[in-house]
């Protein structure tokens, strides 16, 4: 393991990220209750794997090999989602920016927060018309929301999918297409780094305090 990162994602929810030195397999993952009753600990057995094995595990959203044992309070750890035919898929649409945080501004004065809200509203109507989804929005008016508030709203609705809508600006003339955000220690290029930095500073632009343990 090359690096270990930990982040608090909200009440009762945290994220632990292990960065390997190369492709690996998780042979065993146990969630164990501490003997003194103070909490739980995670024990992970890892081994080197081929690139093909690692890619296959990512594609399946599952562990590559081995068994998984959990505490009496939890179910199987690390397995993929269980199919439930009676479950209605819940989508939460998040129009980027809002309120004091206008986002990017076009040459003709178009403000990103208005574009994202209009797009998100139309997307909600189209998805709802399909009749197969429960669709919600993090905001329906021109209001400011902290980044963690957007995540909290999605969790309150038990969202299966959170779609965050942005209309980015980038200093490369003639560039067209979509931007996709993923968790990474290093940006793919300087333009992507600058874009991610701007989006992650939305709370600071609005004068909100940023907690040291909320970097994720």
Tab-separated table of C-alpha atoms in Angstrom, residues 91-197:
chain	number	residue	atom	x	y	z
A	91	UNK	CA	-32.438	9.484	-9.017
A	92	UNK	CA	-31.399	12.750	-7.363
A	93	UNK	CA	-30.431	15.531	-9.778
A	94	UNK	CA	-28.102	18.208	-8.436
A	95	UNK	CA	-28.089	21.533	-10.359
A	96	UNK	CA	-24.598	22.929	-9.767
A	97	UNK	CA	-23.990	26.233	-7.969
A	98	UNK	CA	-26.855	28.544	-6.984
A	99	UNK	CA	-27.503	31.665	-4.927
A	100	UNK	CA	-24.348	33.650	-4.194
A	101	UNK	CA	-22.318	31.030	-6.105
A	102	UNK	CA	-23.100	31.790	-9.749
A	103	UNK	CA	-20.511	29.477	-11.255
A	104	UNK	CA	-19.107	30.173	-14.701
A	105	UNK	CA	-20.276	33.128	-16.788
A	106	UNK	CA	-20.563	33.098	-20.577
A	107	UNK	CA	-19.456	35.813	-22.983
A	108	UNK	CA	-23.042	37.068	-23.257
A	109	UNK	CA	-23.645	37.103	-19.511
A	110	UNK	CA	-25.219	33.655	-19.194
A	111	UNK	CA	-24.691	32.376	-15.643
A	112	UNK	CA	-23.959	28.712	-14.984
A	113	UNK	CA	-26.317	28.396	-12.003
A	114	UNK	CA	-29.287	29.278	-14.248
A	115	UNK	CA	-28.217	26.901	-17.013
A	116	UNK	CA	-27.812	23.976	-14.623
A	117	UNK	CA	-31.187	24.609	-12.972
A	118	UNK	CA	-33.016	24.794	-16.309
A	119	UNK	CA	-31.291	21.646	-17.592
A	120	UNK	CA	-31.912	19.744	-14.356
A	121	UNK	CA	-35.596	20.699	-14.331
A	122	UNK	CA	-36.049	19.450	-17.896
A	123	UNK	CA	-34.153	16.248	-17.113
A	124	UNK	CA	-36.357	15.631	-14.077
A	125	UNK	CA	-39.527	15.999	-16.142
A	126	UNK	CA	-38.276	13.622	-18.826
A	127	UNK	CA	-37.165	10.974	-16.351
A	128	UNK	CA	-40.419	11.245	-14.400
A	129	UNK	CA	-42.392	10.830	-17.632
A	130	UNK	CA	-40.793	7.423	-18.163
A	131	UNK	CA	-42.696	6.222	-15.106
A	132	UNK	CA	-39.960	3.925	-13.813
A	133	UNK	CA	-38.038	6.307	-11.575
A	134	UNK	CA	-38.519	8.388	-8.447
A	135	UNK	CA	-36.800	11.683	-9.294
A	136	UNK	CA	-35.794	14.471	-6.895
A	137	UNK	CA	-33.672	17.625	-7.091
A	138	UNK	CA	-31.287	19.108	-4.548
A	139	UNK	CA	-32.589	22.588	-5.363
A	140	UNK	CA	-35.540	23.908	-7.371
A	141	UNK	CA	-34.826	27.623	-6.911
A	142	UNK	CA	-31.837	29.964	-7.017
A	143	UNK	CA	-30.406	28.989	-3.641
A	144	UNK	CA	-26.920	28.244	-2.361
A	145	UNK	CA	-26.171	24.744	-1.083
A	146	UNK	CA	-22.957	23.543	0.498
A	147	UNK	CA	-21.325	20.589	-1.204
A	148	UNK	CA	-21.991	18.358	1.804
A	149	UNK	CA	-25.650	19.471	1.846
A	150	UNK	CA	-26.052	18.140	-1.687
A	151	UNK	CA	-24.729	14.748	-0.614
A	152	UNK	CA	-26.945	14.776	2.480
A	153	UNK	CA	-30.072	15.429	0.389
A	154	UNK	CA	-29.222	12.512	-1.890
A	155	UNK	CA	-28.796	10.230	1.115
A	156	UNK	CA	-32.082	11.379	2.630
A	157	UNK	CA	-33.843	10.213	-0.519
A	158	UNK	CA	-31.761	6.988	-0.515
A	159	UNK	CA	-30.647	7.785	-4.048
A	160	UNK	CA	-29.438	4.991	-6.297
A	161	UNK	CA	-27.861	7.627	-8.537
A	162	UNK	CA	-26.788	11.236	-7.912
A	163	UNK	CA	-26.305	13.309	-11.067
A	164	UNK	CA	-24.525	16.631	-10.546
A	165	UNK	CA	-25.071	19.016	-13.463
A	166	UNK	CA	-22.500	21.678	-14.399
A	167	UNK	CA	-21.872	23.904	-17.407
A	168	UNK	CA	-18.126	24.364	-17.188
A	169	UNK	CA	-15.892	26.941	-18.778
A	170	UNK	CA	-12.364	26.070	-19.837
A	171	UNK	CA	-9.595	28.171	-21.367
A	172	UNK	CA	-9.123	26.063	-24.466
A	173	UNK	CA	-10.787	27.540	-27.549
A	174	UNK	CA	-12.799	25.154	-29.666
A	175	UNK	CA	-13.014	22.457	-26.987
A	176	UNK	CA	-16.430	20.770	-26.837
A	177	UNK	CA	-17.891	17.785	-25.014
A	178	UNK	CA	-18.551	16.536	-21.489
A	179	UNK	CA	-16.415	16.521	-18.351
A	180	UNK	CA	-16.545	13.532	-15.998
A	181	UNK	CA	-15.415	13.762	-12.371
A	182	UNK	CA	-13.674	10.803	-10.715
A	183	UNK	CA	-11.701	10.375	-7.496
A	184	UNK	CA	-7.992	10.673	-8.235
A	185	UNK	CA	-4.836	11.941	-6.578
A	186	UNK	CA	-3.632	13.448	-9.859
A	187	UNK	CA	-5.485	15.216	-12.654
A	188	UNK	CA	-5.174	13.945	-16.211
A	189	UNK	CA	-3.981	17.375	-17.407
A	190	UNK	CA	-3.590	20.983	-16.135
A	191	UNK	CA	-6.986	22.045	-17.517
A	192	UNK	CA	-8.751	19.250	-15.624
A	193	UNK	CA	-6.878	20.183	-12.442
A	194	UNK	CA	-7.906	23.834	-12.699
A	195	UNK	CA	-11.521	22.869	-13.372
A	196	UNK	CA	-11.699	20.495	-10.406
A	197	UNK	CA	-10.088	23.080	-8.120
